[in-house]
mmCIF file of C-alpha atoms and ligand atoms in Angstrom:
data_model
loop_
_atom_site.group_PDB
_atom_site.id
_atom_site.type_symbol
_atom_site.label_atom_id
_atom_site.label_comp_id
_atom_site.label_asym_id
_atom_site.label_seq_id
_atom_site.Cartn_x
_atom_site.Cartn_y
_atom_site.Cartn_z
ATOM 1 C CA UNK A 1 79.431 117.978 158.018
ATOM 2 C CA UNK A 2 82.964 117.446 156.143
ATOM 3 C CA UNK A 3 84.017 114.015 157.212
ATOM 4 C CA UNK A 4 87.078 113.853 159.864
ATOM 5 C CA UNK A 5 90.668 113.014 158.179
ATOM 6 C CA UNK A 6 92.662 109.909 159.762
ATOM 7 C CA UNK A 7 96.331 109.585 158.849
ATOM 8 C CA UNK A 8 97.647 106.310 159.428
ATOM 9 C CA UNK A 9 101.705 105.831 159.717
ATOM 10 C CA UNK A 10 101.992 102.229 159.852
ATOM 11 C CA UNK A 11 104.591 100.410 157.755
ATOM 12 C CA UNK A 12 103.029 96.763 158.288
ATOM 13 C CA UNK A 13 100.247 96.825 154.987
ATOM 14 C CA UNK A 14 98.088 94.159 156.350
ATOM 15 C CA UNK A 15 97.729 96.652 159.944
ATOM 16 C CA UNK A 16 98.126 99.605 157.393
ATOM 17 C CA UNK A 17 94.855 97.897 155.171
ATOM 18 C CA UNK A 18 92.808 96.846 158.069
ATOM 19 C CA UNK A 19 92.629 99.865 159.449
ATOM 20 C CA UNK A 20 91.640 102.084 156.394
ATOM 21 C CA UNK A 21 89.138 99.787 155.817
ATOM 22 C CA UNK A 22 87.387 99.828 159.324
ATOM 23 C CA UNK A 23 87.985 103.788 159.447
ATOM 24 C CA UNK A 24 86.481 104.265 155.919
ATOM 25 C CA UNK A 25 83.756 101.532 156.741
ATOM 26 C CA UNK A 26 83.300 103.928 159.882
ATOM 27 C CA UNK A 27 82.687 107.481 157.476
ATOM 28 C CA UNK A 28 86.510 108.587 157.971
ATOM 29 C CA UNK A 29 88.428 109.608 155.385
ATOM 30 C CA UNK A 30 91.882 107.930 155.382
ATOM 31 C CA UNK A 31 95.431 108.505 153.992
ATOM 32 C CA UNK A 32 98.234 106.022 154.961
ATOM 33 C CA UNK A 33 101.835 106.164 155.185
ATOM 34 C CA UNK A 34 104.148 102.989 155.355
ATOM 35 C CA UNK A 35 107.338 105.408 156.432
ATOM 36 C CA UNK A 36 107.914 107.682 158.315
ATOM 37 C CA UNK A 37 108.977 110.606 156.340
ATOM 38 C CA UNK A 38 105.791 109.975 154.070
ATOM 39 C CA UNK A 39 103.799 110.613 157.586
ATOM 40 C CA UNK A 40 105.378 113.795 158.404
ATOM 41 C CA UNK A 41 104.627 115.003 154.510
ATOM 42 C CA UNK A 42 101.149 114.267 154.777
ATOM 43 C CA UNK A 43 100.608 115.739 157.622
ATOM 44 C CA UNK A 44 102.077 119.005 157.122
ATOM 45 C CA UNK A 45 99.941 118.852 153.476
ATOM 46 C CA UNK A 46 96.599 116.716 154.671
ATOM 47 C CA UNK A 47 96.513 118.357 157.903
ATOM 48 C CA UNK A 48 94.446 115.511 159.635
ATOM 49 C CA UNK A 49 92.059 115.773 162.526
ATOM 50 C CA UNK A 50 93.808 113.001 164.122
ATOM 51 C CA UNK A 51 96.782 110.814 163.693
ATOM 52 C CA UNK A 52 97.709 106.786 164.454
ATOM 53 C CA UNK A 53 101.100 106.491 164.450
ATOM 54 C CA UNK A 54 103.596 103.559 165.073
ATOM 55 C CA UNK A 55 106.093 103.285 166.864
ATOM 56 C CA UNK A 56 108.680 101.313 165.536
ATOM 57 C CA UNK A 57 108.715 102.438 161.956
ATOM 58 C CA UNK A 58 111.550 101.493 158.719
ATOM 59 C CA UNK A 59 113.270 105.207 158.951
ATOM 60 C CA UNK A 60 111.728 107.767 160.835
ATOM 61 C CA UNK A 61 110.721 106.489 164.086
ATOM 62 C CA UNK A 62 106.970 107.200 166.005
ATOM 63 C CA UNK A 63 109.237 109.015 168.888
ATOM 64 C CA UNK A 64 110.380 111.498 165.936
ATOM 65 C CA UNK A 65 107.135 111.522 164.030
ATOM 66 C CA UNK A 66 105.412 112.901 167.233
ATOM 67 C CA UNK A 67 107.680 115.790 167.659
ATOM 68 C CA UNK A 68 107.859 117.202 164.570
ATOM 69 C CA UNK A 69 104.197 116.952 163.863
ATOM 70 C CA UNK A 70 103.433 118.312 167.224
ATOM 71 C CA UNK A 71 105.641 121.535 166.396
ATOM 72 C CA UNK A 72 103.608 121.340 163.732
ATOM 73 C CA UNK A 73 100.130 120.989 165.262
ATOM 74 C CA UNK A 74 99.908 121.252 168.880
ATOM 75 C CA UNK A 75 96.030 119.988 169.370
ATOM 76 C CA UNK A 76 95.755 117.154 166.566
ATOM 77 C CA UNK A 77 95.050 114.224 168.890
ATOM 78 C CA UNK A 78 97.880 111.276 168.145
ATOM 79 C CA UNK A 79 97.307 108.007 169.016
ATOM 80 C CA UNK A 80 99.922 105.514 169.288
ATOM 81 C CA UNK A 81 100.479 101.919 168.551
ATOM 82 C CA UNK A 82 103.311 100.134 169.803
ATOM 83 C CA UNK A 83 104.180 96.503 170.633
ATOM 84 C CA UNK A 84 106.026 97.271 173.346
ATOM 85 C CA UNK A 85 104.099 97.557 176.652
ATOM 86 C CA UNK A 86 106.892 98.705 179.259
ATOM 87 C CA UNK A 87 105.818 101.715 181.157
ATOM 88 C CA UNK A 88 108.806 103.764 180.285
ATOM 89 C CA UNK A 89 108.194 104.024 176.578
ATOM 90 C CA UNK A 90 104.377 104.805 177.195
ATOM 91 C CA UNK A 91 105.887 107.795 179.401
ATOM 92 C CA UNK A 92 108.257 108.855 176.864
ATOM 93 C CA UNK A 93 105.682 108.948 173.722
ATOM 94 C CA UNK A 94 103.302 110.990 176.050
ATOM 95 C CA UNK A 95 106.400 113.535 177.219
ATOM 96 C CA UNK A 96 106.672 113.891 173.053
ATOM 97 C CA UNK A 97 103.204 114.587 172.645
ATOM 98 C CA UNK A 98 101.165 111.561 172.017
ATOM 99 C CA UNK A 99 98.023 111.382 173.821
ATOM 100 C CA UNK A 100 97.043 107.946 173.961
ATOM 101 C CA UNK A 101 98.444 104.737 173.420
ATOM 102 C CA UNK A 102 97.219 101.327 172.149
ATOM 103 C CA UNK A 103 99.398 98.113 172.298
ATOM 104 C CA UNK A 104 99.776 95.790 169.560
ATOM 105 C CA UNK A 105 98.044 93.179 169.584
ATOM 106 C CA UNK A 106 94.529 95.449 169.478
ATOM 107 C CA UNK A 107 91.344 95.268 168.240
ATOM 108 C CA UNK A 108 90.507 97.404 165.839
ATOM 109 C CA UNK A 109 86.888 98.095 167.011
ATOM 110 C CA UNK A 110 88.207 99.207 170.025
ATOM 111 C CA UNK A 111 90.408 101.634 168.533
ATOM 112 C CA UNK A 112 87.868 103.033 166.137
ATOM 113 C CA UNK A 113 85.518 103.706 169.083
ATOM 114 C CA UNK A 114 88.559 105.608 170.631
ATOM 115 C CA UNK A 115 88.600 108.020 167.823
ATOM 116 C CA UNK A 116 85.217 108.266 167.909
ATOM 117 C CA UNK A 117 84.956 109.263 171.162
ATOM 118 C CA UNK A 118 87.319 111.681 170.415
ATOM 119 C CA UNK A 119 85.856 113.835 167.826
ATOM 120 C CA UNK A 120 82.274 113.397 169.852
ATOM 121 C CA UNK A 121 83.774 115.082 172.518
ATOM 122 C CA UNK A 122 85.452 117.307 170.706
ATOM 123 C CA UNK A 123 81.995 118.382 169.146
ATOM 124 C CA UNK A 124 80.736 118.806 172.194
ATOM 125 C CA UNK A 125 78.886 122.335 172.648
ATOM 126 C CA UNK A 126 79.155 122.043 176.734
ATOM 127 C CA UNK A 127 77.645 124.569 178.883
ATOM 128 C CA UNK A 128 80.641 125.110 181.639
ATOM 129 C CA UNK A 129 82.555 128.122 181.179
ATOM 130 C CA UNK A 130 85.262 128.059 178.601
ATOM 131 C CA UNK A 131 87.483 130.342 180.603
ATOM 132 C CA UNK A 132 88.900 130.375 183.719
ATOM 133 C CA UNK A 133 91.783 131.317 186.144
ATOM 134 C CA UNK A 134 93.787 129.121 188.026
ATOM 135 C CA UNK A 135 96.214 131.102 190.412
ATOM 136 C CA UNK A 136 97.688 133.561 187.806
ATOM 137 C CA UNK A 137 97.234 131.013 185.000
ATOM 138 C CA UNK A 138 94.659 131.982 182.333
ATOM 139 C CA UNK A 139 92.646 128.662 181.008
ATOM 140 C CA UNK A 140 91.080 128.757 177.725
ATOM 141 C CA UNK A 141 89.463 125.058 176.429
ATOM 142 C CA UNK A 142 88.067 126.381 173.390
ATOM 143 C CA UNK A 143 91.720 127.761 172.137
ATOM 144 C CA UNK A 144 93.383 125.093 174.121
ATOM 145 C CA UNK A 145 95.878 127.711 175.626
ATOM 146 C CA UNK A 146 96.847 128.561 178.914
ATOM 147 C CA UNK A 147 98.619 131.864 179.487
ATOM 148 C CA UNK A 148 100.698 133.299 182.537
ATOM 149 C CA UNK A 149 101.636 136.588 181.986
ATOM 150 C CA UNK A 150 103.651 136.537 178.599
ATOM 151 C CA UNK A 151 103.962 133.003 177.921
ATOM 152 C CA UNK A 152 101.201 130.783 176.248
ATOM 153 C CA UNK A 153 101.377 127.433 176.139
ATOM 154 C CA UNK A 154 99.164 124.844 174.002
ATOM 155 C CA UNK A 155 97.324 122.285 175.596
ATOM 156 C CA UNK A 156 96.502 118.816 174.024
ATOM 157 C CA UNK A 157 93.292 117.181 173.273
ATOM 158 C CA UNK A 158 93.385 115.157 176.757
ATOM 159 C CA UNK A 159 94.857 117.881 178.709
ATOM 160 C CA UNK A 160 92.005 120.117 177.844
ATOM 161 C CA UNK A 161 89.334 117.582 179.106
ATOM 162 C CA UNK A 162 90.951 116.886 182.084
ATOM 163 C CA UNK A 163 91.161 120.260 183.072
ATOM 164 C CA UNK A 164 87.614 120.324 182.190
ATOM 165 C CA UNK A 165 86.583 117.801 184.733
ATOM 166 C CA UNK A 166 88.801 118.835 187.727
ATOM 167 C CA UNK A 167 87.380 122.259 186.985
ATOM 168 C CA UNK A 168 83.823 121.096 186.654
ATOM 169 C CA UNK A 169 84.596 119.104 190.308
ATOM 170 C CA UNK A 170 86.471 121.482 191.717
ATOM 171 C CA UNK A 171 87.124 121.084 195.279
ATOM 172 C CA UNK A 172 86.076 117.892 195.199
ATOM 173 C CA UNK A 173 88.453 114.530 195.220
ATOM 174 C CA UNK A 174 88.035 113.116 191.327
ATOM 175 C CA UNK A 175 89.575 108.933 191.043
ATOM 176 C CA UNK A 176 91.961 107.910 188.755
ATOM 177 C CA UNK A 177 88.892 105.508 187.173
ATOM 178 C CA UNK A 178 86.786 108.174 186.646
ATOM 179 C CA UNK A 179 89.539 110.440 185.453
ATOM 180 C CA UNK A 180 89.709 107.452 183.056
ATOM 181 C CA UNK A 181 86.554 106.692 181.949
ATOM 182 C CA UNK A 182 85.378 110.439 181.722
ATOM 183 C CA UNK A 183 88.507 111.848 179.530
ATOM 184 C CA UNK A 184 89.779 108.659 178.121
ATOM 185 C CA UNK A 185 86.030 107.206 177.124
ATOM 186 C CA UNK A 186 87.350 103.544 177.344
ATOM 187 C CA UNK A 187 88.637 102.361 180.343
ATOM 188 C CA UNK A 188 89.969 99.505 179.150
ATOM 189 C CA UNK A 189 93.431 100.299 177.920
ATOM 190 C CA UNK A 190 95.345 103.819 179.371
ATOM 191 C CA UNK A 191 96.646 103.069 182.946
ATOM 192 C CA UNK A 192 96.298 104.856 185.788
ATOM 193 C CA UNK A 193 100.065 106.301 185.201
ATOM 194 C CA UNK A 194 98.687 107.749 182.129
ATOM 195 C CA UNK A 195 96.840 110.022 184.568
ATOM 196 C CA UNK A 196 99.511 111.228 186.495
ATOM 197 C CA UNK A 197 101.593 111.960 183.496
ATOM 198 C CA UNK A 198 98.977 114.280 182.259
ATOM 199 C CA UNK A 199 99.081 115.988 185.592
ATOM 200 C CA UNK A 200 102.650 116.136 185.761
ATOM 201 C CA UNK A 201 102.091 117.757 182.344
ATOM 202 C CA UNK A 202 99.367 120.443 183.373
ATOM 203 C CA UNK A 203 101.505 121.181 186.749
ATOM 204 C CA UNK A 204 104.051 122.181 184.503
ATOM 205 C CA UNK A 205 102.005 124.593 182.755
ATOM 206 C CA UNK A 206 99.939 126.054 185.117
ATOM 207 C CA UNK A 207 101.686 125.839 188.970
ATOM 208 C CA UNK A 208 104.061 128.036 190.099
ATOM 209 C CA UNK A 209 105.991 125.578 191.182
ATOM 210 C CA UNK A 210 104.805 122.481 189.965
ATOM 211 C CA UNK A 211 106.900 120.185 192.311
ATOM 212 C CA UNK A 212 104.964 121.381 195.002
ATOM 213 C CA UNK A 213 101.735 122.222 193.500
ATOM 214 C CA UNK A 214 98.510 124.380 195.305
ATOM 215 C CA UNK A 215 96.062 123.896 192.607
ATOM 216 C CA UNK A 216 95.936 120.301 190.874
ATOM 217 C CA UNK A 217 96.157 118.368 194.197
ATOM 218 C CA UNK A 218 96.869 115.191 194.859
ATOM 219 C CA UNK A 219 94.141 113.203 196.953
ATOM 220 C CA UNK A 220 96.118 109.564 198.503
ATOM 221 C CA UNK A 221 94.913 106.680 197.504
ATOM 222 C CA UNK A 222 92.407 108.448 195.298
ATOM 223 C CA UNK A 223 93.132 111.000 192.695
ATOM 224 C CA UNK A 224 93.208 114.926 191.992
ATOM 225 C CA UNK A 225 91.348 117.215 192.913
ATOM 226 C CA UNK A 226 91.526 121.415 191.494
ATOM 227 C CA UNK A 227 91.650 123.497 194.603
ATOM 228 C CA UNK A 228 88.937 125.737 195.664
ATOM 229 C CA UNK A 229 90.964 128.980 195.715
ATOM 230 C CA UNK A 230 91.885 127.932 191.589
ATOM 231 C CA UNK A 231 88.091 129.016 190.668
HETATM 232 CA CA1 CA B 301 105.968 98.828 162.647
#
């Protein structure tokens, strides 16, 4: 097996260092980029299996690094690091495509077990169907697409295993903690907000009118559950 590729955008060396050396230390084959520009190079020429990318960078910030790789690559998993902990920049790095987050200060362990429980599950042969409808909207995990009528969309690493486990539960109430722990691996650092962004995100792409969805349910107090009817 080809080792994975990590690209690291991270303009503090000592951060930048510490983390090639766990990664490498870990079997993962690791290029780093101190600005942003550099990132956005190497990732259109490296294409890497997964990117950690910080937020406040010297030109090119994370905000901008995350869109135009994402136009890019629509399923690399990105993972964020940011000092900043207010809710309202976690939602805006998510709404530009980053699927996780990790706040500075973090320990590096934990964030190399993240992206190892990425790629596991990512390996993952798993014997639920692939394929399914919801309403009129055509899901398809192993090309990460969803289609209704003409228009395909792409869906993101985390959006794809959510899915999974609403669909694997369907019709039946799934918590934000398990939510967590099942499609996030860790439940340590992702909040429960995290969640509902995702859903916000999947309403958009597969509800007919995703302010006042009939599929991805909300269950008080609880969590989501996938409607019946969707399957
Ligand atoms: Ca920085």
């Amino acid at each position: 097996m080809s080792k994975k590729r990590i690209l690291v955008i991270e303009d503090e060396p000592h951060i930048a260092m510490g983390l090639k050396d766990a990664l490498e230390f870990e079997g993962f084959e690791v290029e780093t980029a101190g600005k942003g520009r550099d990132g956005i190079n190497l990732a259109k020429t490296g294409r890497p299996d997964c990117l950690i990318l910080d937020l406040m960078l010297p030109d090119v910030n994370g905000y901008q690094v995350c869109e135009e790789v994402r136009r890019l690559d629509p399923l690399v998993p990105i993972i964020m690091l940011t000092a900043r902990a207010q809710e309202a920049d976690k939602v805006r790095g998510l709404s530009v495509g980053a699927d996780d987050y990790v706040t500075k200060p973090f320990s590096v362990n934990e964030l190399v077990a993240r992206i190892r429980a990425i790629f596991r599950r990512a390996a993952l042969a798993p014997g639920a169907p692939e394929t399914f409808l919801i309403g009129d909207a055509e899901v398809n995990l192993s090309t990460q697409q969803v289609r209704r009528g003409k228009a395909v969309e792409p869906l993101s690493f985390y959006e794809v295993e959510l899915l999974r486990l609403l669909h694997a539960k369907a019709g039946v109430p799934v918590s934000r903690d398990e939510i967590l722990a099942k499609v996030w691996g860790l439940d340590a650092n992702p909040t429960n907000r995290t969640v509902d962004n995702f859903v916000v995100k999947l309403r958009k792409k597969i509800e007919p009118s995703p302010d006042r969805p009939v599929y991805i349910l909300t269950v008080y107090g609880t969590g989501y559950k996938l409607a019946t009817a969707a399957t």
